[in-house]
PDB file of C-alpha atoms in Angstrom:
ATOM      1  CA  UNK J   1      41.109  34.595  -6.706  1.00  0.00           C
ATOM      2  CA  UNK J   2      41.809  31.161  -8.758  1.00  0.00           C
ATOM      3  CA  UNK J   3      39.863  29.229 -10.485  1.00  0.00           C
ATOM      4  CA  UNK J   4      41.483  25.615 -10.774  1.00  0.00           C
ATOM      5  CA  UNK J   5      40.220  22.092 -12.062  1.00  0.00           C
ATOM      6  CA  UNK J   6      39.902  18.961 -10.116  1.00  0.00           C
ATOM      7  CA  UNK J   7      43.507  18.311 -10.079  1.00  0.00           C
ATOM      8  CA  UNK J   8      44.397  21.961  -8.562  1.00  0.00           C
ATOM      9  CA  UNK J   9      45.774  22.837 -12.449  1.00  0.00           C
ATOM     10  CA  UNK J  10      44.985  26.552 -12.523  1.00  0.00           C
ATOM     11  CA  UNK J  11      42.488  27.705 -15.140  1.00  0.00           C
ATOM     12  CA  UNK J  12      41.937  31.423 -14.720  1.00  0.00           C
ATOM     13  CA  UNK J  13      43.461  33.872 -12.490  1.00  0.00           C
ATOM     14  CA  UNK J  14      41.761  37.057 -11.110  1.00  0.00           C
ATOM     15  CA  UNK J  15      44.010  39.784 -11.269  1.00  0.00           C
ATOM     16  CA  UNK J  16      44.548  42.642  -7.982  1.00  0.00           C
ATOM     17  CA  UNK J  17      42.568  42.567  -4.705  1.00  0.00           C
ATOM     18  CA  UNK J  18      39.247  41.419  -3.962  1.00  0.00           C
ATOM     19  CA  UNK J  19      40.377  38.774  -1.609  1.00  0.00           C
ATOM     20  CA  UNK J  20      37.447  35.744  -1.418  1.00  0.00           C
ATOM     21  CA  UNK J  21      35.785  36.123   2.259  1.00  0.00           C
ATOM     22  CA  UNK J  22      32.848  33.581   3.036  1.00  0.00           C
ATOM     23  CA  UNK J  23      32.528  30.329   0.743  1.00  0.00           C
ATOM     24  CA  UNK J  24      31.966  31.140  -2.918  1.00  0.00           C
ATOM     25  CA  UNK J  25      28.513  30.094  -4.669  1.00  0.00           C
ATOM     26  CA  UNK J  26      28.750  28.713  -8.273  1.00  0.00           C
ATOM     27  CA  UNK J  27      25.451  29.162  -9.970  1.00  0.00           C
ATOM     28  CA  UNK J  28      25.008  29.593 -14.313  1.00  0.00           C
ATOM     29  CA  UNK J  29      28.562  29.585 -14.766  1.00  0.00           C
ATOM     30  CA  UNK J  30      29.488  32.569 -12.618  1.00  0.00           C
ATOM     31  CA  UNK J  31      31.188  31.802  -9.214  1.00  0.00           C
ATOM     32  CA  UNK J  32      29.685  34.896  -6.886  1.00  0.00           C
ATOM     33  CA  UNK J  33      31.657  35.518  -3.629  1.00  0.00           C
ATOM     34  CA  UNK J  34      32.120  38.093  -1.121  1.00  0.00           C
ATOM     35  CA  UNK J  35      35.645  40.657  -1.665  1.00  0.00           C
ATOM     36  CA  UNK J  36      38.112  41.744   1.630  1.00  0.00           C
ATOM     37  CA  UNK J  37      36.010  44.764   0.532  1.00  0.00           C
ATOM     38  CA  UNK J  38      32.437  42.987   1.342  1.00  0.00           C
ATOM     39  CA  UNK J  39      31.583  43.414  -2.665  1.00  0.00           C
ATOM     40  CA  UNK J  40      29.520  40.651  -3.898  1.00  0.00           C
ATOM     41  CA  UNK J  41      31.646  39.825  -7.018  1.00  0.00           C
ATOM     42  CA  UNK J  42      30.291  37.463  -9.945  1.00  0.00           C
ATOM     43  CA  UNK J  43      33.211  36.223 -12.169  1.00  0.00           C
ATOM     44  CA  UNK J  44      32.931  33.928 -15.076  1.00  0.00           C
ATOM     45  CA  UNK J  45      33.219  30.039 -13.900  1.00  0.00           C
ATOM     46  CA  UNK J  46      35.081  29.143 -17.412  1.00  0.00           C
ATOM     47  CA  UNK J  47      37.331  32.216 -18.048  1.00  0.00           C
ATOM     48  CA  UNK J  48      37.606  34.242 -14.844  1.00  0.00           C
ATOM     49  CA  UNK J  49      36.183  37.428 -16.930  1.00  0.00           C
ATOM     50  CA  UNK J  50      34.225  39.630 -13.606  1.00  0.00           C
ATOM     51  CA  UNK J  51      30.669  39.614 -14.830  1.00  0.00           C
ATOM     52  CA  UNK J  52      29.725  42.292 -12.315  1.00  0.00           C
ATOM     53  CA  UNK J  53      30.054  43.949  -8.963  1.00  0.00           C
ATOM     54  CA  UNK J  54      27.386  44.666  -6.238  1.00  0.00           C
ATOM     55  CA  UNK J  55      29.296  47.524  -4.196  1.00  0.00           C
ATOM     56  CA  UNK J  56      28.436  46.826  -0.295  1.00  0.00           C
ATOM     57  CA  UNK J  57      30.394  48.780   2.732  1.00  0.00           C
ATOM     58  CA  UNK J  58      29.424  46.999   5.586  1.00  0.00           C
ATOM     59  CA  UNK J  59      30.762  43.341   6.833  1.00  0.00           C
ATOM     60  CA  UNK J  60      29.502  40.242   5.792  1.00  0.00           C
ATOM     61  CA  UNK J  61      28.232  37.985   7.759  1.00  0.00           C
ATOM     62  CA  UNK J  62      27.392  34.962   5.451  1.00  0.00           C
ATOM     63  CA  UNK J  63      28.127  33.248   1.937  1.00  0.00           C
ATOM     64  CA  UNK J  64      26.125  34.351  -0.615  1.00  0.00           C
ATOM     65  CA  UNK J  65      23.285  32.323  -1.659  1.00  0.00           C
ATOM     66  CA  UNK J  66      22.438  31.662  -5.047  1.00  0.00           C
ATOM     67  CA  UNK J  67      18.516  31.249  -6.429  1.00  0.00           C
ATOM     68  CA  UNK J  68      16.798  30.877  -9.860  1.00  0.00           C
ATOM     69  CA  UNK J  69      17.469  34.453 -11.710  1.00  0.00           C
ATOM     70  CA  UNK J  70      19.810  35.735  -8.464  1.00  0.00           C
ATOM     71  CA  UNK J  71      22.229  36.037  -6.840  1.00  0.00           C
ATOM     72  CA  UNK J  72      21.493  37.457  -3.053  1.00  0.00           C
ATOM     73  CA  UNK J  73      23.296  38.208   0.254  1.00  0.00           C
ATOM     74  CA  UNK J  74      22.056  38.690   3.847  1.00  0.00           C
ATOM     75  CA  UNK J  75      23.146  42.188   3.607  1.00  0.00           C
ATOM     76  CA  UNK J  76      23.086  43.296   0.010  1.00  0.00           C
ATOM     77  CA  UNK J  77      19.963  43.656  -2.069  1.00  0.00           C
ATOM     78  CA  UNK J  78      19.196  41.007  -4.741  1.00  0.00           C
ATOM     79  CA  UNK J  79      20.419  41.228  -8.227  1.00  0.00           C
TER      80      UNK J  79
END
């Protein structure tokens, strides 16, 4: 996953897997999206640094959806 500016200049570059599946979310500075390996994943908007990973092994059917103090998914419990 890349994180790039409004003229496509790269910023930050996730390293490995974790292919983005569904439409990211960007909500207090961390972009949250779904991995080829249905995680939800919350990296750092600025730097790219993962904040965290919500482990989930079955498909995803949706992008997740971020609220005040959360970050949630249709099939993975909130954080």
């Amino acid at each position: 996953m890349t994180g790039v500016d409004i003229g496509d200049r790269p910023l930050w570059k996730v390293p490995g897997g974790g292919i983005p599946y569904r439409t990211p979310a960007i909500a207090d500075g961390a972009v949250h999206v779904h991995d080829d390996l249905f995680d939800l994943v919350a990296v750092d908007a600025d730097t790219g640094q993962r904040r965290w990973t919500l482990p989930n092994d079955s498909p995803i059917e949706a992008s997740p959806l971020p609220a005040p103090a959360l970050c949630t998914s249709p099939t993975a419990p909130a954080l």
